[in-house]
Amino acid sequence: MNLKDSLTYLGWYDLIFLVPMLLLFAYLPTYNVWSILLNVIIVICYSLGLAMITHVVVDSVRKKRR
């Protein structure tokens, strides 16, 4: 994989993660520091889970093509 492909994948991940993060911060209350910290923790867990699921799905599709 070259740099252009890597940047393309990175752009798609940014787009995929941006929408749920904006919705989460708009939906959950941000009255104090603890609420903001909770939102950040939820976003991190969501991002890790989505990245892992994406990699598993892409790897399984690539294995089926072979």
PDB file of C-alpha atoms in Angstrom, residues 8-48:
ATOM      1  CA  THR A   8      -7.567   7.725   1.040  1.00  0.00           C
ATOM      2  CA  TYR A   9      -8.362   5.193   3.782  1.00  0.00           C
ATOM      3  CA  LEU A  10      -7.557   7.782   6.441  1.00  0.00           C
ATOM      4  CA  GLY A  11      -9.962  10.227   4.798  1.00  0.00           C
ATOM      5  CA  TRP A  12     -12.750   7.632   4.813  1.00  0.00           C
ATOM      6  CA  TYR A  13     -12.123   6.858   8.495  1.00  0.00           C
ATOM      7  CA  ASP A  14     -12.277  10.552   9.333  1.00  0.00           C
ATOM      8  CA  LEU A  15     -15.589  10.842   7.533  1.00  0.00           C
ATOM      9  CA  ILE A  16     -16.987   7.711   9.200  1.00  0.00           C
ATOM     10  CA  PHE A  17     -15.945   8.856  12.691  1.00  0.00           C
ATOM     11  CA  LEU A  18     -16.920  12.507  12.319  1.00  0.00           C
ATOM     12  CA  VAL A  19     -20.676  12.034  11.929  1.00  0.00           C
ATOM     13  CA  PRO A  20     -21.221   9.851  15.043  1.00  0.00           C
ATOM     14  CA  MET A  21     -18.969  12.087  17.131  1.00  0.00           C
ATOM     15  CA  LEU A  22     -20.932  15.180  16.151  1.00  0.00           C
ATOM     16  CA  LEU A  23     -24.217  13.425  16.873  1.00  0.00           C
ATOM     17  CA  LEU A  24     -22.949  12.163  20.223  1.00  0.00           C
ATOM     18  CA  PHE A  25     -21.758  15.558  21.397  1.00  0.00           C
ATOM     19  CA  ALA A  26     -25.013  17.144  20.217  1.00  0.00           C
ATOM     20  CA  TYR A  27     -27.162  14.516  21.953  1.00  0.00           C
ATOM     21  CA  LEU A  28     -25.428  13.987  25.288  1.00  0.00           C
ATOM     22  CA  PRO A  29     -25.437  16.846  27.773  1.00  0.00           C
ATOM     23  CA  THR A  30     -22.204  18.711  28.324  1.00  0.00           C
ATOM     24  CA  TYR A  31     -22.972  20.561  31.525  1.00  0.00           C
ATOM     25  CA  ASN A  32     -19.720  19.928  33.334  1.00  0.00           C
ATOM     26  CA  VAL A  33     -16.250  18.435  32.987  1.00  0.00           C
ATOM     27  CA  TRP A  34     -17.395  14.908  33.865  1.00  0.00           C
ATOM     28  CA  SER A  35     -19.981  14.877  31.080  1.00  0.00           C
ATOM     29  CA  ILE A  36     -17.399  16.052  28.574  1.00  0.00           C
ATOM     30  CA  LEU A  37     -14.951  13.396  29.808  1.00  0.00           C
ATOM     31  CA  LEU A  38     -17.655  10.734  29.505  1.00  0.00           C
ATOM     32  CA  ASN A  39     -18.396  11.861  25.936  1.00  0.00           C
ATOM     33  CA  VAL A  40     -14.715  11.632  25.019  1.00  0.00           C
ATOM     34  CA  ILE A  41     -14.437   8.123  26.512  1.00  0.00           C
ATOM     35  CA  ILE A  42     -17.537   7.006  24.591  1.00  0.00           C
ATOM     36  CA  VAL A  43     -16.128   8.437  21.353  1.00  0.00           C
ATOM     37  CA  ILE A  44     -12.798   6.661  21.878  1.00  0.00           C
ATOM     38  CA  CYS A  45     -14.499   3.315  22.575  1.00  0.00           C
ATOM     39  CA  TYR A  46     -16.798   3.766  19.579  1.00  0.00           C
ATOM     40  CA  SER A  47     -13.875   4.640  17.310  1.00  0.00           C
ATOM     41  CA  LEU A  48     -11.827   1.638  18.402  1.00  0.00           C
TER      42      LEU A  48
END
